[in-house]
Amino acid sequence: MTVTLDRNVEEFIATPRQLFINGQWSDAASGKTFETPDPATGETLARVAEGDAEDINRAVTAARKAFEEGPWSRMTPSDRGRIVWKIGDLILEHTDELAQLESLDNGKPFVVAQAADIPLAADLFHYMAGWATKIEGNSIDISVPYMPGANFHAYTRREAIGVVGQIIPWNFPLLMAAWKLGPALAAGCTVVLKPAEQTPLTALRLAELIAEAGVPDGVVNVVPGYGETAGAALAAHPDVDKVAFTGSTEVGKLIVQAAGATNLKKLTLELGGKSPNIVFADADAAAVEGAANAIFFNHGQCCVAGSRLFVQQSRFDEVVDGVSEIAKSLKIGSGMDPTTQMGPLVSAEQLSRVTGFLESGKADGATAVTGGGRFGDKGYFVEPTVLTNTTPDMKVVREEIFGPVVVAAPFSDLGEIAAVANDTEYGLGAGIWTRDIGKAHAMAKKLRAGTVWINCYNVFDASLPFGGYKQSGWGREMGHEVLNNYTEVKSVVAQL
Ligand code: NAI
Ligand code: MG
């Protein structure tokens, strides 16, 4: 069974997609294209223009002009906010179409994209629209001890940071574009967005909707291409004021180097994770399903995936058995089948990466209670896997797997568990399952992670800041926090 393909989707994937620069669709300067495969089959889904340094340069020039001279820079915050709101409306109007495109390109179940990715993306624009009119400075009474008797009027202004480069990953393609574009547009910035080479389609469709919403030419430019070429050119571009990146910690470090070697552009980084999910003995039975969802949602391709499950000894067998039963029951198949609960991983590269981790776990002596390998021989499917008998130094315990693989370990010392949970170079998310409110909040305080979920997991909202401690990144996305990353503060002092 598969859902009937939306007419717009059929047309969209039938023609090679181009780059969106200065409000125009164009081929790459090199004339090159690349293919984006359907991860359920490995067959070509669509062809897309392959942007490179020259195209990035063209896009940055357009974004700079739009920032300095365009109607965008003269628009009132209210008008800007209305346009950002309209983007959210248009996304909602095209929910099914975007969900299908996302499912085909990324592999995730269409029904999940329809229920989560697309409405969340719309909500982000709706939330950020309101901020356009609420970006404010302060007036400050200053003292200036070395100018006795002088009188001042001093205030701060929050100004758009300028031309922003945004480099996004493939796990939530449209949603990551929304997280980045929403605040940039609310703040009045202009943007060059590079989608992931694995999943460029929904960002390109979004560019059409953005134009339809009334965003002026050059304000949003979308240049698909590879990370090593287009992405690297954006990170190193001397006329880009800020880069916002989501992806691997390894590439995050390259972006820091590129900024350091060129113009010290401002950076925000949302990187990897190896998030602990801690189930105490007094947890509700819901913890079992919660622990399964924490790792298996989006096939484990979540930066916050609850990939290290710690269960208090007396409940360990029950929770591990329960999570394993859920793993076994998940219906694996094409994302376009509405009964599918878990689709393929995004790419052949991720398939070999994740199965490589599974091999290393086996070689190191871990036990696969369920799963443990590839699923089928077509497409990029992996069995949902629960590993036990791990030790803290194993690769499967220390490194981000980014697949449906959880390592489960028992604990008995309540005084030690926070330290054990924090024993990772990452600090993105964490989960706590207990009925004891005091224990829950005491733990929440001790965990070094940007988001802590109590008796729930993977709860996101446009109003809630999201980001990482330690090597999970710099800065926060969403909420009013994110606007700080898209604005500069200017202090103005006048002597009266
Ligand atoms: P990646 O970090 O290479 O890719 C993310 C984005 O960065 C893509 O748009 C890519 O084109 C771009 N990019 C790659 N190299 C670049 C460079 N040198 N300069 C500028 N941009 C560059 O991640 P990849 O290779 O797709 O996945 C590898 C691992 O990274 C995954 O297994 C997972 O562990 C982690 N990852 C984490 C994500 C998160 O949400 N935090 C998202 C995607 C991947
Ligand atoms: Mg990479």
Coordinates of C-alpha atoms and ligand atoms in Angstrom, one line a residue:
M1 CA 0.0 0.0 0.0
T2 CA 1.3 3.5 -0.8
V3 CA -0.3 6.9 -0.7
T4 CA -1.4 8.4 -4.0
L5 CA 1.3 10.8 -5.2
D6 CA 0.2 14.4 -5.1
R7 CA 0.2 16.0 -8.7
N8 CA 2.5 18.8 -7.5
V9 CA 5.0 16.3 -6.2
E10 CA 4.9 14.3 -9.4
E11 CA 5.7 17.4 -11.4
F12 CA 8.2 18.6 -8.9
I13 CA 10.4 15.5 -9.1
A14 CA 9.9 15.0 -12.8
T15 CA 11.9 18.1 -13.8
P16 CA 15.5 18.8 -12.7
R17 CA 15.5 21.3 -9.9
Q18 CA 17.6 24.5 -10.1
L19 CA 19.2 26.9 -7.7
F20 CA 17.2 29.8 -6.3
I21 CA 19.3 32.9 -6.4
N22 CA 18.0 36.5 -6.3
G23 CA 14.5 35.4 -6.9
Q24 CA 15.4 33.5 -10.1
W25 CA 15.8 29.8 -10.8
S26 CA 19.1 29.0 -12.6
D27 CA 21.4 26.1 -13.3
A28 CA 24.7 25.8 -11.5
A29 CA 27.5 27.9 -13.1
S30 CA 29.4 24.6 -13.7
G31 CA 26.3 23.1 -15.3
K32 CA 26.6 20.1 -13.0
T33 CA 23.8 18.3 -11.4
F34 CA 23.5 15.5 -8.8
E35 CA 20.9 13.0 -8.0
T36 CA 18.9 12.5 -4.9
P37 CA 18.0 8.9 -4.4
D38 CA 14.8 7.4 -2.9
P39 CA 16.3 5.7 0.2
A40 CA 13.6 3.0 0.2
T41 CA 14.8 1.7 -3.2
G42 CA 18.2 3.4 -3.8
E43 CA 16.8 4.5 -7.2
T44 CA 17.1 8.1 -8.5
L45 CA 14.2 10.3 -7.2
A46 CA 15.2 13.6 -8.8
R47 CA 18.1 15.5 -10.3
V48 CA 19.2 18.8 -8.8
A49 CA 21.6 21.5 -9.8
E50 CA 24.9 21.2 -8.0
G51 CA 25.9 24.5 -6.5
D52 CA 29.5 25.3 -5.9
A53 CA 31.7 28.2 -4.8
E54 CA 30.8 30.3 -7.8
D55 CA 27.0 29.9 -7.2
I56 CA 27.5 30.6 -3.4
N57 CA 29.3 33.7 -4.4
R58 CA 26.5 34.8 -6.6
A59 CA 24.0 34.1 -3.9
V60 CA 26.0 36.0 -1.2
T61 CA 26.2 39.0 -3.6
A62 CA 22.4 38.9 -4.0
A63 CA 21.8 38.5 -0.3
R64 CA 24.2 41.4 0.5
K65 CA 22.4 43.7 -2.0
A66 CA 19.0 42.7 -0.6
F67 CA 20.3 43.4 2.9
E68 CA 21.8 46.8 2.1
E69 CA 19.5 48.2 -0.5
G70 CA 16.5 46.1 -1.1
P71 CA 12.9 46.7 -0.1
W72 CA 13.5 44.2 2.8
S73 CA 15.8 46.7 4.6
R74 CA 13.1 49.4 4.3
M75 CA 10.1 47.3 5.3
T76 CA 8.4 47.9 8.6
P77 CA 8.8 45.1 11.2
S78 CA 5.0 44.7 11.0
D79 CA 5.1 44.1 7.2
R80 CA 8.0 41.7 7.7
G81 CA 6.2 39.8 10.4
R82 CA 3.1 39.4 8.1
I83 CA 5.2 37.9 5.4
V84 CA 6.9 35.5 7.8
W85 CA 3.4 34.5 9.0
K86 CA 2.3 33.9 5.5
I87 CA 5.1 31.4 4.9
G88 CA 3.7 29.4 7.8
D89 CA 0.2 29.6 6.3
L90 CA 1.5 28.4 2.9
I91 CA 3.3 25.5 4.5
L92 CA 0.1 24.4 6.2
E93 CA -1.8 24.7 2.9
H94 CA 0.7 22.4 1.3
T95 CA 1.1 19.9 4.2
D96 CA 0.4 16.7 2.2
E97 CA 2.5 17.7 -0.7
L98 CA 5.5 18.7 1.5
A99 CA 5.0 15.6 3.6
Q100 CA 5.2 13.4 0.5
L101 CA 8.2 15.2 -0.8
E102 CA 9.9 14.8 2.5
S103 CA 9.1 11.1 2.8
L104 CA 10.3 10.4 -0.7
D105 CA 13.6 12.3 -0.3
N106 CA 14.4 11.4 3.3
G107 CA 12.7 8.0 3.8
K108 CA 10.7 8.9 6.9
P109 CA 7.1 7.8 7.1
F110 CA 4.7 10.2 5.2
V111 CA 2.3 10.1 8.1
V112 CA 5.0 11.3 10.5
A113 CA 6.1 14.1 8.3
Q114 CA 2.4 15.0 7.9
A115 CA 1.8 15.0 11.7
A116 CA 5.1 16.4 12.9
D117 CA 7.7 17.8 10.5
I118 CA 5.4 20.0 8.4
P119 CA 3.1 21.4 11.1
L120 CA 6.1 22.1 13.3
A121 CA 7.8 24.0 10.4
A122 CA 4.7 26.1 9.9
D123 CA 4.4 26.8 13.6
L124 CA 8.0 28.0 13.7
F125 CA 7.3 30.6 11.1
H126 CA 4.0 31.6 12.9
Y127 CA 5.9 31.9 16.2
M128 CA 8.8 33.9 14.7
A129 CA 6.4 36.2 12.8
G130 CA 5.4 37.7 16.2
W131 CA 9.0 38.5 17.1
A132 CA 9.5 40.8 14.1
T133 CA 7.7 43.6 16.0
K134 CA 9.3 42.8 19.3
I135 CA 13.0 43.1 18.8
E136 CA 13.9 45.9 21.2
G137 CA 16.8 47.7 22.8
N138 CA 17.0 49.3 26.3
S139 CA 17.5 52.8 27.5
I140 CA 20.2 52.8 30.2
D141 CA 21.2 55.4 32.8
I142 CA 24.9 55.5 32.7
S143 CA 27.3 56.8 35.4
V144 CA 30.7 57.3 33.7
P145 CA 32.9 58.0 36.8
Y146 CA 35.6 59.9 34.8
M147 CA 33.1 62.5 33.5
P148 CA 31.6 63.9 36.6
G149 CA 28.5 66.1 36.0
A150 CA 28.1 65.0 32.4
N151 CA 24.6 64.2 31.3
F152 CA 23.8 61.4 28.8
H153 CA 21.1 59.7 26.9
A154 CA 22.2 56.1 26.3
Y155 CA 20.4 53.3 24.6
T156 CA 20.9 50.0 22.8
R157 CA 19.6 48.9 19.5
R158 CA 19.2 45.3 18.3
E159 CA 20.0 45.3 14.6
A160 CA 19.9 42.5 12.1
I161 CA 23.3 40.8 11.9
G162 CA 23.4 40.9 8.1
V163 CA 24.0 38.2 5.5
V164 CA 23.6 34.8 7.0
G165 CA 24.8 31.4 5.7
Q166 CA 22.7 28.4 6.9
I167 CA 23.9 24.9 6.4
I168 CA 21.4 22.2 7.3
P169 CA 21.2 18.4 7.6
W170 CA 19.0 15.8 6.1
N171 CA 17.2 14.3 9.2
F172 CA 14.4 16.9 9.3
P173 CA 15.0 18.8 6.1
L174 CA 12.1 21.2 6.0
L175 CA 12.0 21.6 9.8
M176 CA 15.7 22.5 10.0
A177 CA 15.2 25.0 7.2
A178 CA 12.3 26.5 9.2
W179 CA 14.3 26.6 12.4
K180 CA 17.0 28.6 10.6
L181 CA 15.0 30.8 8.2
G182 CA 12.3 31.8 10.7
P183 CA 14.4 33.8 13.1
A184 CA 16.7 35.2 10.4
L185 CA 13.7 36.6 8.5
A186 CA 12.0 37.9 11.7
A187 CA 15.2 39.8 12.6
G188 CA 15.5 41.3 9.1
C189 CA 18.6 39.3 7.9
T190 CA 19.1 37.9 4.4
V191 CA 20.1 34.3 3.8
V192 CA 21.9 31.8 1.7
L193 CA 20.6 28.4 2.7
K194 CA 22.4 25.2 1.7
P195 CA 20.3 22.1 2.2
A196 CA 21.9 18.7 2.7
E197 CA 22.9 17.0 -0.6
Q198 CA 20.8 13.9 0.5
T199 CA 17.6 15.9 0.9
P200 CA 17.4 19.1 -1.1
L201 CA 13.8 18.9 -2.3
T202 CA 11.6 20.4 0.4
A203 CA 13.9 23.4 0.8
L204 CA 13.6 24.1 -2.9
R205 CA 9.8 23.8 -2.7
L206 CA 9.9 26.1 0.3
A207 CA 11.8 28.7 -1.7
E208 CA 8.8 28.8 -4.1
L209 CA 6.4 29.3 -1.1
I210 CA 8.7 31.9 0.3
A211 CA 8.6 33.9 -2.9
E212 CA 4.8 33.4 -3.0
A213 CA 4.5 34.8 0.5
G214 CA 6.1 38.0 -0.7
V215 CA 9.7 37.8 0.5
P216 CA 11.6 40.1 -1.9
D217 CA 14.2 38.8 -4.3
G218 CA 17.6 38.1 -2.9
V219 CA 16.4 37.8 0.7
V220 CA 16.3 34.0 0.7
N221 CA 18.6 32.1 -1.7
V222 CA 18.7 28.3 -1.7
V223 CA 21.8 26.7 -3.1
P224 CA 21.9 22.9 -3.0
G225 CA 25.3 21.2 -3.3
Y226 CA 27.8 19.2 -1.5
G227 CA 29.2 20.1 1.9
E228 CA 32.9 20.0 0.9
T229 CA 32.2 22.4 -2.0
A230 CA 29.1 24.6 -1.6
G231 CA 29.0 24.3 2.2
A232 CA 32.7 25.0 2.7
A233 CA 32.5 28.0 0.3
L234 CA 29.7 29.5 2.4
A235 CA 31.5 28.9 5.7
A236 CA 34.6 30.6 4.3
H237 CA 32.9 33.4 2.5
P238 CA 34.4 36.8 3.6
D239 CA 31.1 38.7 3.0
V240 CA 28.9 36.3 5.2
D241 CA 28.3 37.8 8.6
K242 CA 27.1 34.7 10.4
V243 CA 26.8 31.0 9.7
A244 CA 24.3 28.8 11.4
F245 CA 25.1 25.1 11.1
T246 CA 23.4 21.9 12.1
G247 CA 25.3 18.6 11.5
S248 CA 28.2 16.5 12.7
T249 CA 30.6 17.8 15.3
E250 CA 33.4 17.0 12.9
V251 CA 32.1 19.4 10.3
G252 CA 31.2 21.9 13.0
K253 CA 34.9 22.1 13.9
L254 CA 35.7 22.7 10.2
I255 CA 33.3 25.6 10.1
V256 CA 34.9 27.1 13.2
Q257 CA 38.3 26.9 11.4
A258 CA 36.8 28.4 8.2
A259 CA 35.4 31.3 10.2
G260 CA 38.7 31.8 12.0
A261 CA 40.7 31.7 8.8
T262 CA 38.6 34.3 7.1
N263 CA 36.4 37.0 8.6
L264 CA 35.6 35.7 12.1
K265 CA 31.9 35.5 11.1
K266 CA 29.6 34.7 14.1
L267 CA 28.7 31.1 14.4
T268 CA 26.0 29.0 15.9
L269 CA 26.4 25.2 15.9
E270 CA 23.9 22.5 16.6
L271 CA 25.9 19.3 16.6
G272 CA 25.9 15.7 17.6
G273 CA 24.6 14.0 20.7
K274 CA 24.7 10.8 22.7
S275 CA 21.8 11.6 25.0
P276 CA 21.2 9.6 28.3
N277 CA 17.6 8.5 29.1
I278 CA 17.4 7.5 32.7
V279 CA 14.6 5.2 34.0
F280 CA 14.3 5.1 37.8
A281 CA 12.7 2.1 39.6
D282 CA 9.6 4.2 40.5
A283 CA 8.9 5.2 36.9
D284 CA 5.5 4.7 35.3
A285 CA 5.0 1.9 32.8
A286 CA 4.9 4.6 30.2
A287 CA 8.7 4.8 30.5
V288 CA 9.0 1.7 28.3
E289 CA 7.3 3.2 25.3
G290 CA 9.0 6.5 26.1
A291 CA 12.4 4.9 26.0
A292 CA 11.5 3.2 22.7
N293 CA 10.3 6.4 21.1
A294 CA 13.3 8.3 22.4
I295 CA 15.6 6.1 20.2
F296 CA 13.4 4.8 17.4
F297 CA 11.7 8.1 16.4
N298 CA 13.0 9.2 12.9
H299 CA 14.9 5.9 12.8
G300 CA 17.3 7.2 15.5
Q301 CA 18.4 9.9 13.1
C302 CA 17.9 12.6 15.7
C303 CA 20.6 14.7 17.3
V304 CA 18.8 14.2 20.6
A305 CA 18.1 10.5 20.2
G306 CA 17.9 8.8 23.7
S307 CA 20.7 6.4 22.6
R308 CA 22.1 5.6 26.1
L309 CA 19.4 4.0 28.2
F310 CA 20.1 3.7 31.9
V311 CA 17.6 1.6 33.9
Q312 CA 17.6 1.2 37.7
Q313 CA 18.5 -2.5 38.3
S314 CA 15.2 -3.7 39.6
R315 CA 13.4 -2.6 36.4
F316 CA 16.2 -3.4 34.0
D317 CA 14.9 -6.7 32.5
E318 CA 11.4 -5.4 32.2
V319 CA 12.3 -2.2 30.5
V320 CA 14.8 -3.9 28.1
D321 CA 12.3 -6.6 27.3
G322 CA 9.6 -4.0 26.7
V323 CA 11.7 -1.8 24.5
S324 CA 12.9 -4.9 22.5
E325 CA 9.3 -6.0 22.0
I326 CA 8.4 -2.6 20.6
A327 CA 11.5 -2.8 18.4
K328 CA 10.4 -6.2 17.0
S329 CA 6.8 -5.0 16.4
L330 CA 7.8 -1.9 14.4
K331 CA 6.6 -2.2 10.8
I332 CA 9.5 -1.4 8.6
G333 CA 9.0 -0.3 5.0
S334 CA 8.7 2.5 2.5
G335 CA 7.8 5.8 4.1
M336 CA 5.1 6.2 1.5
D337 CA 3.2 3.2 2.9
P338 CA 0.8 4.8 5.5
T339 CA 1.2 1.7 7.7
T340 CA 5.0 2.0 7.9
Q341 CA 6.4 2.9 11.4
M342 CA 10.0 2.9 10.4
G343 CA 11.4 3.8 7.0
P344 CA 14.9 3.4 5.6
L345 CA 18.0 5.4 6.8
V346 CA 18.7 8.4 4.5
S347 CA 21.6 7.1 2.4
A348 CA 23.8 4.2 1.6
E349 CA 26.6 6.1 3.5
Q350 CA 24.5 6.1 6.7
L351 CA 23.5 2.5 6.2
S352 CA 27.2 1.5 6.1
R353 CA 28.0 3.8 9.0
V354 CA 25.3 2.4 11.2
T355 CA 25.9 -1.3 10.3
G356 CA 29.6 -0.6 10.9
F357 CA 28.7 0.5 14.5
L358 CA 26.7 -2.7 14.9
E359 CA 29.7 -4.8 13.8
S360 CA 32.0 -3.0 16.2
G361 CA 29.5 -3.5 19.1
K362 CA 29.5 -7.2 18.3
A363 CA 33.3 -7.4 18.1
D364 CA 33.6 -5.6 21.4
G365 CA 31.3 -8.1 23.1
A366 CA 27.9 -6.3 23.3
T367 CA 24.7 -8.4 23.0
A368 CA 22.0 -7.6 20.5
V369 CA 18.8 -8.4 22.4
T370 CA 16.9 -7.7 19.2
G371 CA 18.0 -6.4 15.8
G372 CA 21.7 -6.1 15.1
G373 CA 21.9 -5.7 11.3
R374 CA 20.6 -4.5 8.0
F375 CA 16.9 -5.2 7.2
G376 CA 16.3 -6.7 3.8
D377 CA 18.6 -6.3 0.8
K378 CA 17.0 -3.4 -1.0
G379 CA 17.0 0.2 0.2
Y380 CA 18.8 1.5 3.3
F381 CA 16.9 -0.2 6.1
V382 CA 18.3 -1.2 9.5
E383 CA 16.7 -3.3 12.2
P384 CA 15.8 -1.5 15.3
T385 CA 18.4 -2.7 17.8
V386 CA 18.8 -2.9 21.6
L387 CA 22.4 -3.6 22.8
T388 CA 23.2 -4.8 26.3
N389 CA 26.4 -6.0 28.0
T390 CA 28.2 -2.9 26.9
T391 CA 31.1 -1.2 28.8
P392 CA 31.5 2.5 29.0
D393 CA 34.6 2.6 26.7
M394 CA 32.9 0.8 23.8
K395 CA 32.6 2.8 20.5
V396 CA 28.8 2.1 20.5
V397 CA 28.5 3.7 23.9
R398 CA 30.8 6.7 23.2
E399 CA 30.0 7.7 19.6
E400 CA 26.9 9.0 18.0
I401 CA 25.4 6.2 15.9
F402 CA 22.6 8.2 14.3
G403 CA 20.5 5.1 13.7
P404 CA 17.9 3.0 15.5
V405 CA 20.4 1.6 18.0
V406 CA 20.2 2.0 21.8
V407 CA 22.7 0.8 24.3
A408 CA 21.0 -0.2 27.6
A409 CA 22.8 -0.5 30.9
P410 CA 21.6 -1.1 34.5
F411 CA 22.5 1.2 37.4
S412 CA 22.1 0.8 41.2
D413 CA 23.9 3.8 42.7
L414 CA 21.6 6.7 42.7
G415 CA 24.4 9.1 43.7
E416 CA 26.5 8.1 40.7
I417 CA 24.0 8.1 37.9
A418 CA 24.2 11.8 37.0
A419 CA 28.0 11.5 36.6
V420 CA 27.5 8.3 34.5
A421 CA 24.9 10.1 32.3
N422 CA 27.2 13.1 31.9
D423 CA 30.2 10.9 30.9
T424 CA 30.1 12.0 27.3
E425 CA 31.6 14.7 25.1
Y426 CA 28.1 15.7 24.1
G427 CA 25.3 17.5 26.0
L428 CA 22.2 17.9 23.8
G429 CA 19.3 16.1 25.4
A430 CA 18.5 13.9 28.4
G431 CA 15.4 12.1 29.7
I432 CA 14.4 11.3 33.3
W433 CA 11.5 8.8 34.2
T434 CA 10.4 8.9 37.8
R435 CA 7.3 9.6 39.8
D436 CA 9.4 11.5 42.4
I437 CA 9.2 15.1 41.6
G438 CA 12.1 16.0 43.9
K439 CA 14.4 13.5 42.3
A440 CA 13.3 14.5 38.8
H441 CA 14.2 18.2 39.3
A442 CA 17.3 17.5 41.2
M443 CA 18.5 15.3 38.3
A444 CA 17.4 17.9 35.8
K445 CA 19.7 20.3 37.5
K446 CA 22.7 17.9 37.5
L447 CA 22.5 16.9 33.8
R448 CA 24.8 18.8 31.5
A449 CA 22.4 19.0 28.6
G450 CA 20.6 21.7 26.7
T451 CA 17.2 20.0 27.0
V452 CA 16.0 17.7 29.8
W453 CA 12.7 15.9 29.5
I454 CA 10.9 14.5 32.5
N455 CA 8.4 11.7 31.9
C456 CA 8.4 12.5 28.2
Y457 CA 11.0 12.7 25.4
N458 CA 11.4 14.5 22.0
V459 CA 9.0 17.3 23.0
F460 CA 9.8 20.4 20.9
D461 CA 8.2 23.7 20.6
A462 CA 9.0 26.9 18.7
S463 CA 9.0 28.8 22.0
L464 CA 11.5 26.5 23.7
P465 CA 15.2 27.1 23.3
F466 CA 17.1 24.2 21.9
G467 CA 20.9 23.5 21.7
G468 CA 23.8 21.9 23.3
Y469 CA 26.3 21.9 26.1
K470 CA 29.9 20.8 25.5
Q471 CA 30.6 19.5 22.0
S472 CA 26.9 19.5 21.1
G473 CA 27.3 23.1 20.0
W474 CA 27.2 26.8 20.4
G475 CA 24.1 28.9 20.9
R476 CA 20.4 28.1 21.0
E477 CA 17.7 27.7 18.3
M478 CA 14.1 28.6 18.7
G479 CA 12.4 30.6 21.5
H480 CA 13.4 34.3 21.9
E481 CA 16.9 33.1 22.6
V482 CA 17.6 32.4 18.9
L483 CA 17.0 36.1 18.0
N484 CA 20.2 37.0 19.9
N485 CA 22.1 35.0 17.3
Y486 CA 20.6 37.0 14.4
T487 CA 21.1 40.4 15.9
E488 CA 24.0 42.6 16.9
V489 CA 23.6 44.9 19.9
K490 CA 24.6 48.5 19.3
S491 CA 25.1 50.9 22.3
V492 CA 24.4 54.5 21.4
V493 CA 25.6 57.3 23.8
A494 CA 24.6 60.9 23.4
Q495 CA 25.9 63.7 25.7
L496 CA 23.1 66.1 26.4
Ligands
NAI1 P1 27.6 16.5 7.9 O1 27.9 17.3 9.1 O2 28.7 16.2 6.9 O3 26.4 17.2 7.1 C1 25.6 18.2 7.5 C2 25.6 19.4 6.6 O4 26.9 20.0 6.5 C3 25.2 19.1 5.1 O5 24.5 20.1 4.6 C4 26.5 19.0 4.5 O6 26.5 19.2 3.1 C5 27.3 20.1 5.2 N1 28.8 19.9 5.1 C6 29.5 18.7 5.1 N2 30.8 19.0 5.0 C7 30.9 20.4 5.1 C8 32.0 21.3 5.0 N3 33.3 20.8 5.0 N4 31.8 22.6 5.1 C9 30.5 23.0 5.2 N5 29.4 22.3 5.2 C10 29.6 20.9 5.1 O7 26.9 15.2 8.4 P2 26.7 13.8 7.5 O8 28.0 13.5 6.9 O9 25.5 13.9 6.6 O10 26.4 12.8 8.7 C11 27.4 12.3 9.4 C12 27.1 12.2 10.9 O11 26.8 13.5 11.4 C13 25.8 11.4 11.2 O12 26.0 10.1 11.3 C14 25.4 12.0 12.5 O13 26.2 11.4 13.5 C15 25.9 13.5 12.4 N6 24.8 14.4 12.1 C16 24.2 15.1 13.0 C17 23.1 15.9 12.8 C18 22.4 16.7 13.8 O14 21.2 16.9 13.7 N7 23.1 17.2 14.8 C19 22.5 15.9 11.4 C20 23.2 15.2 10.4 C21 24.3 14.4 10.8
MG2 MG 29.6 14.5 6.1

